[in-house]
Every structure is written in C-alpha cells, then in structure tokens.
Coordinates of C-alpha atoms in Angstrom, one line a residue:
M19 CA 87.3 36.8 290.1
N20 CA 89.1 37.7 287.0
A21 CA 91.5 40.6 286.7
P22 CA 90.4 43.6 284.7
I23 CA 91.2 43.5 280.9
A24 CA 94.0 45.9 280.2
D25 CA 94.0 45.9 276.4
T26 CA 91.1 44.9 274.1
D27 CA 92.5 46.3 270.9
K28 CA 93.7 42.9 269.7
F29 CA 90.4 41.2 270.6
T30 CA 88.2 40.2 267.7
D31 CA 84.6 41.3 267.8
L32 CA 83.7 37.7 268.7
D33 CA 86.3 37.7 271.6
L34 CA 84.6 40.9 272.9
M35 CA 81.2 39.4 272.7
A36 CA 82.3 36.2 274.5
L37 CA 84.0 38.3 277.2
H38 CA 80.9 40.4 277.6
A39 CA 78.6 37.3 277.8
S40 CA 80.9 35.6 280.3
T41 CA 81.1 38.7 282.5
L42 CA 77.4 39.1 282.4
D43 CA 77.0 35.5 283.5
Q44 CA 79.4 36.1 286.4
L45 CA 77.4 39.2 287.3
R46 CA 74.1 37.3 287.3
T47 CA 75.6 34.6 289.4
A48 CA 77.0 37.0 292.0
T49 CA 73.8 39.0 292.1
S50 CA 71.6 35.8 292.5
E51 CA 73.9 34.6 295.3
W52 CA 73.7 38.0 297.0
E53 CA 69.9 38.0 296.8
R54 CA 69.8 34.5 298.3
V55 CA 72.0 35.4 301.2
V56 CA 70.1 38.6 301.9
S57 CA 66.7 36.9 301.7
S58 CA 67.8 34.2 304.1
N59 CA 69.2 36.7 306.6
D60 CA 72.6 35.2 306.6
R61 CA 75.6 36.9 308.1
L62 CA 76.4 40.5 307.1
E63 CA 80.0 39.5 306.4
A64 CA 78.8 37.1 303.8
T65 CA 76.8 39.8 302.0
M66 CA 79.7 42.2 301.9
A67 CA 82.0 39.8 300.1
L68 CA 79.2 39.1 297.6
V69 CA 78.6 42.9 297.1
D70 CA 82.4 43.1 296.3
S71 CA 81.9 40.3 293.7
V72 CA 79.0 42.1 292.1
H73 CA 80.9 45.4 291.9
A74 CA 84.0 43.7 290.4
A75 CA 81.9 42.1 287.7
E76 CA 80.3 45.4 286.9
R77 CA 83.7 47.1 286.6
R78 CA 84.9 44.3 284.3
L79 CA 82.1 45.0 282.0
D80 CA 83.2 48.6 281.5
R81 CA 86.2 47.8 279.2
P82 CA 84.5 45.5 276.7
N83 CA 81.4 47.8 276.6
A84 CA 83.6 50.8 275.9
E85 CA 85.6 48.9 273.2
M86 CA 82.4 47.6 271.5
A87 CA 81.0 51.2 271.5
R88 CA 84.2 52.6 270.1
R89 CA 84.2 50.0 267.3
Q90 CA 80.6 50.7 266.4
C91 CA 81.3 54.4 266.2
R92 CA 84.3 53.8 264.0
A93 CA 82.3 51.5 261.7
A94 CA 79.5 54.1 261.5
V95 CA 81.9 56.8 260.4
A96 CA 83.7 54.6 257.9

C-alpha cells in the first residue's frame, strides 16, 4: 500500500482529484477482496490482512478529503 500523503499544499486540484479517485479504487478493491474471502470462509488470517488494507486506504483518503474541503471553504470566502 502507499504511504500517507504528508503535504498536499503543492498539489493542484486535478492532482487531489486523481489521488482521491485512485485511493477510492484501492479501497473498493480491498473491500471486494475482503468480501470474497469472508464469503468463501477462507482463513481468518487472510481476512485480517485485508481489513488492514481497507483501513489503510480509508486513512489515506483523510488527507485529500480535508485538503479539498479546505480549498472549497477558502474559495467560498474569496
């Protein structure tokens, strides 16, 4: 999985949207894989690694979401 994004200030709006879309795709993939493993009653160890992947993708969404919201608020005030 990718490391958390430390600084998004230099990202363009397009960069943020691409990062957001890519991370959502990773989240969907990890969630689908987790659902497949759980529904097929695979090993518990396999599900735990997938849960970690889902949570990591969710955490990676926090930074671009916060930055997009900050930019929208700043644009609304300007």
